[in-house]
Short mmCIF file of C-alpha atoms in Angstrom, two decimals:
data_model
loop_
_atom_site.label_atom_id
_atom_site.label_comp_id
_atom_site.label_asym_id
_atom_site.label_seq_id
_atom_site.Cartn_x
_atom_site.Cartn_y
_atom_site.Cartn_z
CA MET A 1500 152.57 148.07 163.19
CA ASP A 1501 153.14 145.94 160.09
CA PHE A 1502 151.17 148.48 158.06
CA VAL A 1503 153.50 151.30 159.16
CA ALA A 1504 156.57 149.15 158.42
CA ASN A 1505 155.21 148.30 154.97
CA LEU A 1506 154.52 151.94 154.15
CA THR A 1507 158.03 152.84 155.31
CA LEU A 1508 159.43 150.19 152.96
CA GLY A 1509 157.25 151.60 150.17
CA LEU A 1510 158.51 155.13 150.81
CA GLN A 1511 162.12 153.97 150.73
CA THR A 1512 161.51 152.28 147.39
CA ALA A 1513 159.36 154.95 145.74
CA LEU A 1514 161.45 157.96 146.84
CA THR A 1515 164.64 156.85 145.09
CA PHE A 1516 165.67 159.31 142.36
CA GLU A 1517 165.26 156.69 139.63
CA ASN A 1518 161.71 155.71 140.63
CA LEU A 1519 160.64 159.34 141.06
CA ILE A 1520 161.74 159.97 137.48
CA TYR A 1521 159.75 156.94 136.27
CA ALA A 1522 156.66 158.19 138.12
CA ALA A 1523 157.01 161.70 136.65
CA VAL A 1524 157.55 160.36 133.11
CA GLY A 1525 154.57 158.00 133.42
CA CYS A 1526 152.27 160.77 134.67
CA PHE A 1527 153.44 163.13 131.90
CA LEU A 1528 152.93 160.54 129.15
CA GLY A 1529 149.60 159.48 130.63
CA THR A 1530 148.30 163.04 130.65
CA LEU A 1531 149.55 163.56 127.10
CA ILE A 1532 147.72 160.41 125.98
CA GLY A 1533 144.59 161.47 127.86
CA VAL A 1534 144.63 164.81 126.05
CA LEU A 1535 145.09 163.42 122.52
CA PRO A 1536 141.92 161.86 121.07
CA GLY A 1537 142.29 158.49 119.34
CA LEU A 1538 144.90 157.21 121.75
CA GLY A 1539 144.47 155.82 125.26
CA PRO A 1540 146.31 154.12 128.11
CA LEU A 1541 145.69 150.70 126.57
CA THR A 1542 147.31 151.68 123.26
CA THR A 1543 150.17 153.53 124.91
CA ILE A 1544 151.05 150.83 127.44
CA SER A 1545 151.01 148.21 124.67
CA MET A 1546 153.36 150.43 122.61
CA LEU A 1547 155.78 151.11 125.47
CA LEU A 1548 155.79 147.59 126.92
CA PRO A 1549 158.81 146.42 124.86
CA PHE A 1550 160.83 149.45 125.99
CA THR A 1551 160.48 148.50 129.66
CA PHE A 1552 162.69 145.41 129.22
CA GLY A 1553 165.78 147.35 130.27
CA LEU A 1554 164.11 148.84 133.36
CA SER A 1555 163.92 147.34 136.80
CA PRO A 1556 160.58 145.58 137.51
CA ILE A 1557 159.48 148.25 140.01
CA GLY A 1558 160.54 151.06 137.66
CA ALA A 1559 158.61 149.56 134.74
CA LEU A 1560 155.42 149.08 136.79
CA ILE A 1561 155.63 152.57 138.32
CA MET A 1562 155.90 154.15 134.86
CA LEU A 1563 153.12 152.04 133.32
CA ALA A 1564 150.83 152.69 136.30
CA GLY A 1565 151.52 156.44 135.96
CA ILE A 1566 150.45 156.27 132.32
CA TYR A 1567 147.21 154.54 133.33
CA TYR A 1568 145.98 156.92 136.02
CA GLY A 1569 147.56 159.93 134.27
CA ALA A 1570 145.36 159.27 131.23
CA ALA A 1571 142.29 159.20 133.49
CA TYR A 1572 143.30 162.72 134.61
CA GLY A 1573 144.39 164.15 131.25
CA GLY A 1574 141.15 163.49 129.40
CA SER A 1575 139.34 166.07 131.51
CA THR A 1576 141.40 169.03 130.23
CA THR A 1577 140.24 168.91 126.62
CA ALA A 1578 136.79 167.70 127.64
CA ILE A 1579 136.35 170.97 129.55
CA LEU A 1580 138.14 173.38 127.22
CA VAL A 1581 137.21 172.16 123.73
CA ASN A 1582 134.36 169.68 124.33
CA MET A 1583 136.59 166.87 123.08
CA PRO A 1584 137.07 164.05 125.61
CA GLY A 1585 140.51 162.51 125.23
CA GLU A 1586 139.38 159.45 127.19
CA ALA A 1587 136.12 157.49 127.36
CA SER A 1588 135.95 158.18 131.10
CA SER A 1589 135.90 161.92 130.36
CA VAL A 1590 132.82 161.84 128.13
CA VAL A 1591 130.59 162.67 131.11
CA THR A 1592 132.84 165.63 132.01
CA THR A 1593 132.00 167.35 128.73
CA ILE A 1594 128.30 167.65 129.70
CA ASP A 1595 128.82 170.30 132.38
CA GLY A 1596 132.55 171.01 132.11
CA HIS A 1597 132.41 172.59 128.67
CA LYS A 1598 129.25 174.50 129.58
CA MET A 1599 131.19 176.01 132.50
CA ALA A 1600 134.04 176.91 130.16
CA ARG A 1601 131.67 178.69 127.76
CA GLN A 1602 130.33 180.64 130.73
CA GLY A 1603 133.86 181.86 131.54
CA ARG A 1604 134.25 179.38 134.43
CA ALA A 1605 136.84 177.11 132.79
CA GLY A 1606 139.25 177.73 135.67
CA SER A 1607 136.76 176.52 138.26
CA ALA A 1608 136.00 173.42 136.20
CA LEU A 1609 139.69 172.60 135.76
CA ALA A 1610 140.33 173.16 139.46
CA ALA A 1611 137.40 170.89 140.39
CA ALA A 1612 138.82 168.17 138.13
CA ALA A 1613 142.35 168.60 139.54
CA ILE A 1614 141.36 168.71 143.21
CA GLY A 1615 138.84 165.90 142.82
CA SER A 1616 141.39 163.74 141.00
CA PHE A 1617 144.03 164.26 143.71
CA VAL A 1618 141.69 163.64 146.65
CA ALA A 1619 140.05 160.62 145.01
CA GLY A 1620 143.37 159.22 143.84
CA SER A 1621 144.80 159.52 147.35
CA PHE A 1622 141.70 157.85 148.81
CA GLY A 1623 141.94 155.05 146.24
CA VAL A 1624 145.60 154.48 147.14
CA LEU A 1625 144.64 154.28 150.82
CA VAL A 1626 141.97 151.66 150.03
CA LEU A 1627 144.52 149.76 147.96
CA ALA A 1628 147.07 149.84 150.80
CA VAL A 1629 144.60 148.79 153.51
CA PHE A 1630 142.72 146.00 151.73
CA SER A 1631 145.34 144.46 149.43
CA GLY A 1632 147.20 142.71 152.27
CA PRO A 1633 144.14 141.00 153.86
CA ILE A 1634 142.87 139.91 150.43
CA ALA A 1635 146.26 138.40 149.64
CA GLN A 1636 146.32 136.56 152.99
CA ILE A 1637 142.90 135.04 152.27
CA ALA A 1638 144.14 133.98 148.85
CA PHE A 1639 146.92 131.90 150.45
CA SER A 1640 144.29 129.37 151.53
CA PHE A 1641 143.46 128.71 147.87
CA GLY A 1642 144.40 125.48 146.12
CA PRO A 1643 144.34 124.67 142.38
CA ALA A 1644 140.55 124.15 142.40
CA GLU A 1645 139.97 127.54 144.08
CA TYR A 1646 142.36 129.32 141.70
CA PHE A 1647 140.61 127.79 138.69
CA ALA A 1648 137.21 128.88 140.02
CA LEU A 1649 138.51 132.37 140.82
CA MET A 1650 139.98 132.90 137.35
CA PHE A 1651 136.86 131.48 135.76
CA LEU A 1652 134.85 134.01 137.77
CA GLY A 1653 137.15 136.78 136.56
CA LEU A 1654 136.60 135.81 132.94
CA ILE A 1655 132.82 135.60 133.34
CA ALA A 1656 132.71 138.92 135.22
CA ALA A 1657 134.69 140.62 132.48
CA VAL A 1658 132.44 139.18 129.76
CA SER A 1659 129.14 139.93 131.47
CA LEU A 1660 130.12 143.52 132.19
CA THR A 1661 131.14 144.43 128.64
CA SER A 1662 128.81 146.69 126.70
CA GLY A 1663 128.60 144.46 123.63
CA PRO A 1664 126.35 141.42 123.04
CA LEU A 1665 126.93 138.56 125.48
CA LEU A 1666 127.48 135.87 122.83
CA LYS A 1667 130.07 138.00 121.05
CA SER A 1668 131.91 138.60 124.31
CA LEU A 1669 131.88 134.87 125.08
CA ALA A 1670 133.21 134.19 121.58
CA MET A 1671 136.04 136.67 122.14
CA ILE A 1672 136.97 134.92 125.40
CA VAL A 1673 137.06 131.53 123.67
CA ILE A 1674 139.23 132.88 120.84
CA GLY A 1675 141.58 134.41 123.41
CA LEU A 1676 141.78 131.11 125.28
CA LEU A 1677 142.65 129.26 122.05
CA VAL A 1678 145.34 131.76 121.05
CA GLY A 1679 146.80 131.51 124.55
CA LEU A 1680 147.19 127.74 124.09
CA VAL A 1681 149.43 128.11 121.03
CA GLY A 1682 152.96 126.79 121.63
CA MET A 1683 154.58 124.20 123.84
CA ASP A 1684 152.47 122.62 126.59
CA VAL A 1685 154.07 123.27 129.97
CA ASN A 1686 153.13 119.84 131.35
CA SER A 1687 153.82 117.49 128.44
CA GLY A 1688 156.18 119.49 126.22
CA VAL A 1689 153.97 118.85 123.17
CA VAL A 1690 153.74 121.71 120.66
CA ARG A 1691 150.13 122.70 119.95
CA PHE A 1692 148.56 124.81 117.15
CA ALA A 1693 151.96 125.86 115.74
CA PHE A 1694 151.19 124.58 112.19
CA GLY A 1695 154.81 123.52 111.73
CA ASN A 1696 156.16 127.02 112.33
CA MET A 1697 159.07 127.03 114.79
CA ALA A 1698 158.47 130.73 115.52
CA LEU A 1699 155.24 129.71 117.28
CA TRP A 1700 156.80 127.05 119.51
CA GLU A 1701 157.00 129.51 122.37
CA GLY A 1702 153.50 130.78 121.70
CA VAL A 1703 152.14 134.10 120.51
CA SER A 1704 153.87 137.02 122.18
CA PHE A 1705 151.72 139.10 124.50
CA ILE A 1706 153.31 142.25 123.02
CA VAL A 1707 152.41 141.17 119.48
CA ILE A 1708 148.72 140.55 120.18
CA SER A 1709 148.27 143.64 122.38
CA ILE A 1710 149.91 146.07 119.93
CA GLY A 1711 148.17 144.51 116.92
CA ILE A 1712 144.62 144.29 118.27
CA PHE A 1713 144.67 147.60 120.11
CA ALA A 1714 147.31 150.00 118.73
CA PHE A 1715 147.19 149.11 115.02
CA ALA A 1716 143.44 148.56 114.94
CA GLU A 1717 142.78 151.81 116.83
CA ILE A 1718 144.95 153.80 114.39
CA VAL A 1719 143.05 152.46 111.37
CA SER A 1720 139.67 153.02 113.02
CA THR A 1721 140.61 156.56 114.04
CA LEU A 1722 141.79 157.42 110.52
CA GLU A 1723 138.52 156.09 109.12
CA ARG A 1724 136.27 158.18 111.36
CA HIS A 1725 138.57 161.18 111.85
CA LYS A 1726 137.22 164.50 110.68
CA ALA A 1727 139.45 167.55 110.79
CA ALA A 1728 137.97 170.31 112.90
CA ASP A 1729 139.37 173.49 114.33
CA ALA A 1730 139.38 173.31 118.10
CA GLN A 1731 137.57 176.26 119.66
CA ILE A 1732 139.58 177.01 122.78
CA ALA A 1733 137.67 178.44 125.68
CA PRO A 1734 139.35 181.36 127.50
CA ILE A 1735 140.82 180.71 130.95
CA LYS A 1736 140.68 183.63 133.36
CA SER A 1737 141.70 181.99 136.64
CA ILE A 1738 142.14 178.45 137.93
CA MET A 1739 141.16 179.33 141.49
CA PRO A 1740 137.67 178.13 142.53
CA THR A 1741 135.40 180.40 144.57
CA LYS A 1742 134.25 179.60 148.12
CA GLU A 1743 130.85 178.66 146.75
CA ASP A 1744 132.49 176.28 144.25
CA ILE A 1745 134.49 174.60 147.03
CA LYS A 1746 131.39 174.27 149.20
CA ARG A 1747 129.42 172.61 146.39
CA MET A 1748 132.11 170.33 145.01
CA THR A 1749 133.42 168.93 148.33
CA PRO A 1750 130.51 166.47 148.94
CA SER A 1751 130.64 165.44 145.27
CA ILE A 1752 134.36 164.67 145.53
CA LEU A 1753 133.79 162.53 148.63
CA ARG A 1754 130.87 160.63 147.06
CA GLY A 1755 132.78 160.13 143.82
CA SER A 1756 135.85 158.88 145.68
CA ALA A 1757 133.84 156.28 147.60
CA LEU A 1758 131.84 155.12 144.57
CA GLY A 1759 134.89 154.95 142.29
CA SER A 1760 136.93 153.01 144.87
CA LEU A 1761 134.16 150.40 145.08
CA LEU A 1762 133.56 150.05 141.34
CA GLY A 1763 137.29 149.94 140.56
CA VAL A 1764 137.65 146.64 142.42
CA LEU A 1765 134.95 144.94 140.30
CA PRO A 1766 136.35 143.11 137.25
CA GLY A 1767 135.28 144.74 134.02
CA ALA A 1768 133.75 147.85 135.61
CA GLY A 1769 136.60 150.27 135.06
CA VAL A 1770 136.88 154.04 135.20
CA SER A 1771 134.28 154.78 132.52
CA LEU A 1772 131.49 153.03 134.40
CA ALA A 1773 132.54 154.78 137.60
CA SER A 1774 132.29 158.23 135.98
CA PHE A 1775 128.82 157.51 134.52
CA PHE A 1776 127.53 156.15 137.84
CA ALA A 1777 128.96 159.13 139.73
CA TYR A 1778 127.26 161.63 137.39
CA SER A 1779 123.93 159.81 137.82
CA LEU A 1780 124.38 159.83 141.60
CA GLU A 1781 125.17 163.55 141.69
CA LYS A 1782 122.20 164.38 139.52
CA LYS A 1783 119.88 162.54 141.93
CA THR A 1784 121.33 163.89 145.19
CA SER A 1785 122.23 167.48 144.29
CA LYS A 1786 120.21 170.48 145.43
CA TYR A 1787 120.97 172.07 142.07
CA LYS A 1788 119.38 169.52 139.73
CA HIS A 1789 118.24 172.26 137.36
CA GLU A 1790 121.87 173.22 136.65
CA PHE A 1791 122.93 169.78 135.42
CA GLY A 1792 123.60 169.92 131.72
CA HIS A 1793 124.02 173.69 131.97
CA GLY A 1794 127.26 174.01 133.96
CA ALA A 1795 126.92 172.35 137.39
CA ILE A 1796 130.30 172.01 139.09
CA GLU A 1797 129.10 168.79 140.77
CA GLY A 1798 128.84 167.29 137.27
CA VAL A 1799 132.60 167.75 136.92
CA ALA A 1800 133.85 167.03 140.43
CA GLY A 1801 131.88 163.80 140.99
CA PRO A 1802 132.76 161.92 137.77
CA GLU A 1803 136.40 163.06 137.76
CA SER A 1804 136.80 161.90 141.36
CA ALA A 1805 135.16 158.56 140.61
CA ASN A 1806 137.25 157.70 137.57
CA ASN A 1807 140.54 158.50 139.33
CA ALA A 1808 139.61 156.52 142.46
CA ALA A 1809 138.61 153.58 140.23
CA ALA A 1810 141.92 153.81 138.39
CA GLN A 1811 143.77 153.21 141.69
CA THR A 1812 141.61 150.44 143.19
CA SER A 1813 141.48 148.49 139.91
CA PHE A 1814 144.99 147.35 140.86
CA ILE A 1815 143.63 145.35 143.84
CA PRO A 1816 142.45 142.20 141.98
CA THR A 1817 145.40 142.41 139.58
CA LEU A 1818 148.10 142.62 142.24
CA THR A 1819 146.61 140.42 144.96
CA LEU A 1820 144.77 137.73 142.99
CA GLY A 1821 146.45 137.86 139.60
CA ILE A 1822 143.12 138.56 137.91
CA PRO A 1823 142.99 141.57 135.57
CA GLY A 1824 139.68 143.39 135.75
CA SER A 1825 140.18 145.18 132.42
CA ALA A 1826 142.26 145.05 129.26
CA THR A 1827 144.65 147.67 130.64
CA MET A 1828 145.08 145.65 133.83
CA ALA A 1829 145.75 142.61 131.63
CA LEU A 1830 148.61 144.58 130.10
CA MET A 1831 149.92 145.36 133.59
CA LEU A 1832 149.69 141.65 134.38
CA GLY A 1833 151.64 140.91 131.21
CA ALA A 1834 154.31 143.42 132.25
CA MET A 1835 154.71 141.58 135.57
CA VAL A 1836 155.11 138.24 133.78
CA ILE A 1837 157.65 139.74 131.36
CA HIS A 1838 159.74 140.88 134.34
CA ASN A 1839 159.57 137.39 135.93
CA ILE A 1840 157.09 138.38 138.65
CA GLN A 1841 154.43 135.76 139.32
CA PRO A 1842 151.08 137.61 139.70
CA GLY A 1843 148.96 136.70 142.69
CA PRO A 1844 149.11 136.80 146.48
CA SER A 1845 152.80 135.82 146.51
CA VAL A 1846 153.64 139.30 145.18
CA VAL A 1847 152.88 140.77 148.62
CA THR A 1848 155.19 138.36 150.47
CA LYS A 1849 157.92 137.62 147.92
CA ASN A 1850 158.23 141.14 146.49
CA PRO A 1851 157.15 143.49 149.31
CA ASP A 1852 159.41 146.30 148.09
CA LEU A 1853 157.79 146.14 144.64
CA PHE A 1854 154.24 145.88 146.00
CA TRP A 1855 154.46 148.68 148.57
CA GLY A 1856 156.76 150.79 146.41
CA LEU A 1857 154.16 150.74 143.65
CA ILE A 1858 151.38 151.72 146.07
CA VAL A 1859 153.32 154.67 147.52
CA SER A 1860 154.40 155.75 144.02
CA MET A 1861 150.71 156.08 143.09
CA TRP A 1862 150.18 158.70 145.78
CA ILE A 1863 153.33 160.52 144.65
CA GLY A 1864 152.10 160.26 141.06
CA ASN A 1865 148.76 161.88 141.96
CA LEU A 1866 150.69 164.77 143.48
CA PHE A 1867 152.80 165.03 140.31
CA LEU A 1868 149.63 165.21 138.22
CA VAL A 1869 148.44 168.34 140.01
CA ILE A 1870 151.88 169.98 139.95
CA LEU A 1871 152.56 169.13 136.30
CA ASN A 1872 149.23 169.67 134.64
CA LEU A 1873 147.71 172.95 135.75
CA PRO A 1874 150.71 174.99 134.45
CA LEU A 1875 150.76 172.96 131.20
CA ILE A 1876 147.12 173.45 130.18
CA GLY A 1877 148.09 175.83 127.36
CA MET A 1878 150.56 173.32 125.92
CA TRP A 1879 148.03 170.48 126.00
CA VAL A 1880 145.54 172.60 124.05
CA ARG A 1881 148.14 173.47 121.37
CA LEU A 1882 148.78 169.76 120.81
CA LEU A 1883 145.18 169.36 119.71
CA ARG A 1884 145.95 171.43 116.60
CA ILE A 1885 148.42 168.82 115.27
CA PRO A 1886 146.67 166.89 112.47
CA TYR A 1887 146.23 163.20 113.27
CA THR A 1888 147.53 162.37 109.77
CA MET A 1889 150.93 163.61 110.97
CA LEU A 1890 150.80 161.70 114.26
CA PHE A 1891 149.87 158.18 113.09
CA PRO A 1892 153.00 157.42 110.96
CA ALA A 1893 155.20 158.13 113.98
CA ILE A 1894 153.01 155.91 116.18
CA LEU A 1895 153.18 153.04 113.65
CA MET A 1896 156.95 153.32 113.38
CA PHE A 1897 157.25 153.37 117.18
CA CYS A 1898 155.14 150.20 117.44
CA CYS A 1899 157.16 148.28 114.85
CA ILE A 1900 160.48 149.27 116.44
CA GLY A 1901 159.19 148.17 119.85
CA VAL A 1902 157.99 144.78 118.58
CA TYR A 1903 161.21 144.07 116.69
CA ALA A 1904 163.36 145.18 119.64
CA SER A 1905 161.50 142.78 121.96
CA SER A 1906 162.29 139.62 119.97
CA TYR A 1907 164.48 140.59 116.96
CA SER A 1908 161.97 138.69 114.81
CA LEU A 1909 160.47 140.01 111.58
CA PHE A 1910 157.81 137.32 111.90
CA ASP A 1911 156.51 139.09 115.01
CA VAL A 1912 156.24 142.36 113.05
CA PHE A 1913 154.17 140.63 110.36
CA MET A 1914 152.04 139.01 113.05
CA VAL A 1915 151.34 142.44 114.54
CA ALA A 1916 150.03 143.57 111.16
CA GLY A 1917 147.87 140.44 110.99
CA PHE A 1918 146.44 140.98 114.46
CA GLY A 1919 145.89 144.63 113.52
CA ALA A 1920 143.68 143.49 110.65
CA VAL A 1921 141.87 141.11 113.03
CA GLY A 1922 141.32 143.96 115.52
CA TYR A 1923 139.90 146.21 112.78
CA ILE A 1924 137.52 143.45 111.61
CA LEU A 1925 136.41 142.87 115.21
CA ALA A 1926 135.67 146.59 115.56
CA LYS A 1927 133.60 146.47 112.36
CA LEU A 1928 131.65 143.50 113.72
CA ASN A 1929 131.07 145.33 117.04
CA CYS A 1930 133.09 142.68 118.89
CA GLU A 1931 135.01 144.12 121.83
CA PRO A 1932 138.65 142.93 121.79
CA ALA A 1933 139.19 143.35 125.54
CA PRO A 1934 137.67 139.93 126.47
CA LEU A 1935 139.96 138.35 123.87
CA LEU A 1936 143.03 139.79 125.58
CA LEU A 1937 141.77 138.70 129.01
CA GLY A 1938 141.20 135.19 127.66
CA PHE A 1939 144.69 135.18 126.16
CA VAL A 1940 146.30 136.21 129.46
CA LEU A 1941 144.26 133.98 131.76
CA GLY A 1942 143.80 131.02 129.39
CA PRO A 1943 147.09 129.21 130.10
CA MET A 1944 146.67 129.74 133.86
CA VAL A 1945 143.05 128.52 133.80
CA GLU A 1946 144.18 125.36 131.97
CA GLU A 1947 147.14 124.82 134.31
CA TYR A 1948 145.07 125.04 137.52
CA PHE A 1949 142.25 122.98 136.00
CA ARG A 1950 144.62 120.14 135.09
CA ARG A 1951 146.53 120.41 138.37
CA ALA A 1952 143.29 120.11 140.37
CA LEU A 1953 142.29 117.03 138.38
CA VAL A 1954 145.73 115.44 138.87
CA LEU A 1955 145.55 115.96 142.64
CA SER A 1956 141.99 114.58 142.77
CA LYS A 1957 142.88 111.65 140.48
CA GLY A 1958 140.46 112.80 137.79
CA ASP A 1959 137.52 113.46 140.10
CA PHE A 1960 135.61 116.47 138.71
CA SER A 1961 133.66 116.82 141.95
CA VAL A 1962 136.73 118.51 143.47
CA PHE A 1963 135.47 121.80 142.03
CA ILE A 1964 132.15 121.63 143.90
CA SER A 1965 133.16 119.64 146.99
CA ARG A 1966 135.52 122.39 148.18
CA PRO A 1967 133.43 125.24 149.65
CA ILE A 1968 135.37 128.24 148.29
CA SER A 1969 135.57 126.76 144.80
CA ALA A 1970 131.86 125.90 144.84
CA VAL A 1971 130.89 129.44 145.93
CA LEU A 1972 133.07 131.08 143.26
CA LEU A 1973 131.70 128.86 140.49
CA THR A 1974 128.14 129.53 141.68
CA LEU A 1975 128.81 133.28 141.55
CA ALA A 1976 130.21 132.93 138.04
CA ILE A 1977 127.14 131.02 136.82
CA ALA A 1978 124.79 133.49 138.53
CA MET A 1979 126.61 136.42 136.95
CA LEU A 1980 126.32 134.82 133.52
CA VAL A 1981 122.61 134.13 134.02
CA PHE A 1982 121.87 137.70 135.15
CA ALA A 1983 123.79 139.04 132.15
CA ALA A 1984 121.72 136.86 129.82
CA LEU A 1985 118.29 137.55 131.42
CA PRO A 1986 117.58 140.92 129.74
CA LYS A 1987 118.32 139.40 126.34
CA LEU A 1988 116.15 136.35 127.08
CA ARG A 1989 113.24 138.59 128.10
CA LYS A 1990 113.66 140.64 124.95
CA THR A 1991 113.70 137.49 122.80
CA ARG A 1992 110.52 136.15 124.46
CA LYS A 1993 108.71 139.46 123.91
CA THR A 1994 109.73 139.43 120.24
CA VAL A 1995 108.51 135.83 119.80
CA PHE A 1996 105.15 136.53 121.48
CA ALA A 1997 104.73 139.72 119.46
CA ASP A 1998 105.26 137.79 116.23
CA GLU A 1999 102.66 135.21 117.28
#
């Protein structure tokens, strides 16, 4: 009964004219970003974050969420038509999607992506609605020690699941933690790491570090590797799939939806991992293994379903526990903090209209994606012909205006440029910046709960292992770190023995 009442509240919130407009705008921008190579939801959300200050909290989150799952959808269009994935999660789609397009079956591939995205997105929203409440209720039994252990687990999970070297990821987390400690200490009021600069008394702005490390650095990296090429557009005869296509893609959509919903909850997994896993699963279970790599519709339907389902369920740890499972979710967490919403289980009880309104808006947004995008395929393809050298000055200007408008401080604009240089150097050193941002967001909260637990226990460190939930979470974190390090340890031992 409570579930029905909550969904009713969500419908009342999401179906207001204002919030419907925010959902439509977010989905449109997300698809646009997914189509254009070199950009992504992370860059776009960091750029638009300052411009959400004037919006209501629910309106801002609805629009930013629409950008996130809209980008997961939009990347499939160019991946299929021109073999150019707009998003990392759409790389797998190019394998069979573009082959289908070259065979004159672009319409079937696009339809499989659209239908799979809608079904999987709706399933992901259902999982989010059903399991978020119980998870939040369990979280209410947590004390400072449990929250510290949980956030520590989130940091370790994010580090161990990154694709880069483990030590580099750990280093990025530590740097993020240190940057997050800049400014005035909440407990004592002492200013730390400000180097005598009053502009740093309140700490480094989340907007500054996110735009600098991601948006600026991505623009420079894209300009460096960008090579102009004429997009070869595949002809589109019809977007209606045949009966045989529907019969073959239905099981793939269901499998992809289930797999993506599961992987989306795991911190650090994300939509890209879900799409790769789904493609591997389809290749192993399909009756048409010989067609994979040559235009199998299952190779489009499965991955596209998985990445959209993962995009929805990745909100579960962010909304209910206050733990971002990815850099984009860290941005969403930052947006909540900016709008004076305390992330964590209290969101469900203190802001039920925001929580359930956001969930219902996701289903509406998935419907918008289908309605908006199939008729606009031609326009998305034309955008690919705009040279990137004409796009990046506008993006840079937009970023600087957004940063200045958020604080009216030129120092913040210079800091963005500095963090942009840092982000570019990190990319050159093959250091992923996402763990740095996660450390920056969670660092102050990890410190706060750590110190609070010690104050309540009168300095007794055993409080972290004497409480069962905290002990289990810390054990999981250590086990995850050990398992992440094992392959590298084995490789090192083999190298040593080979040298001997």
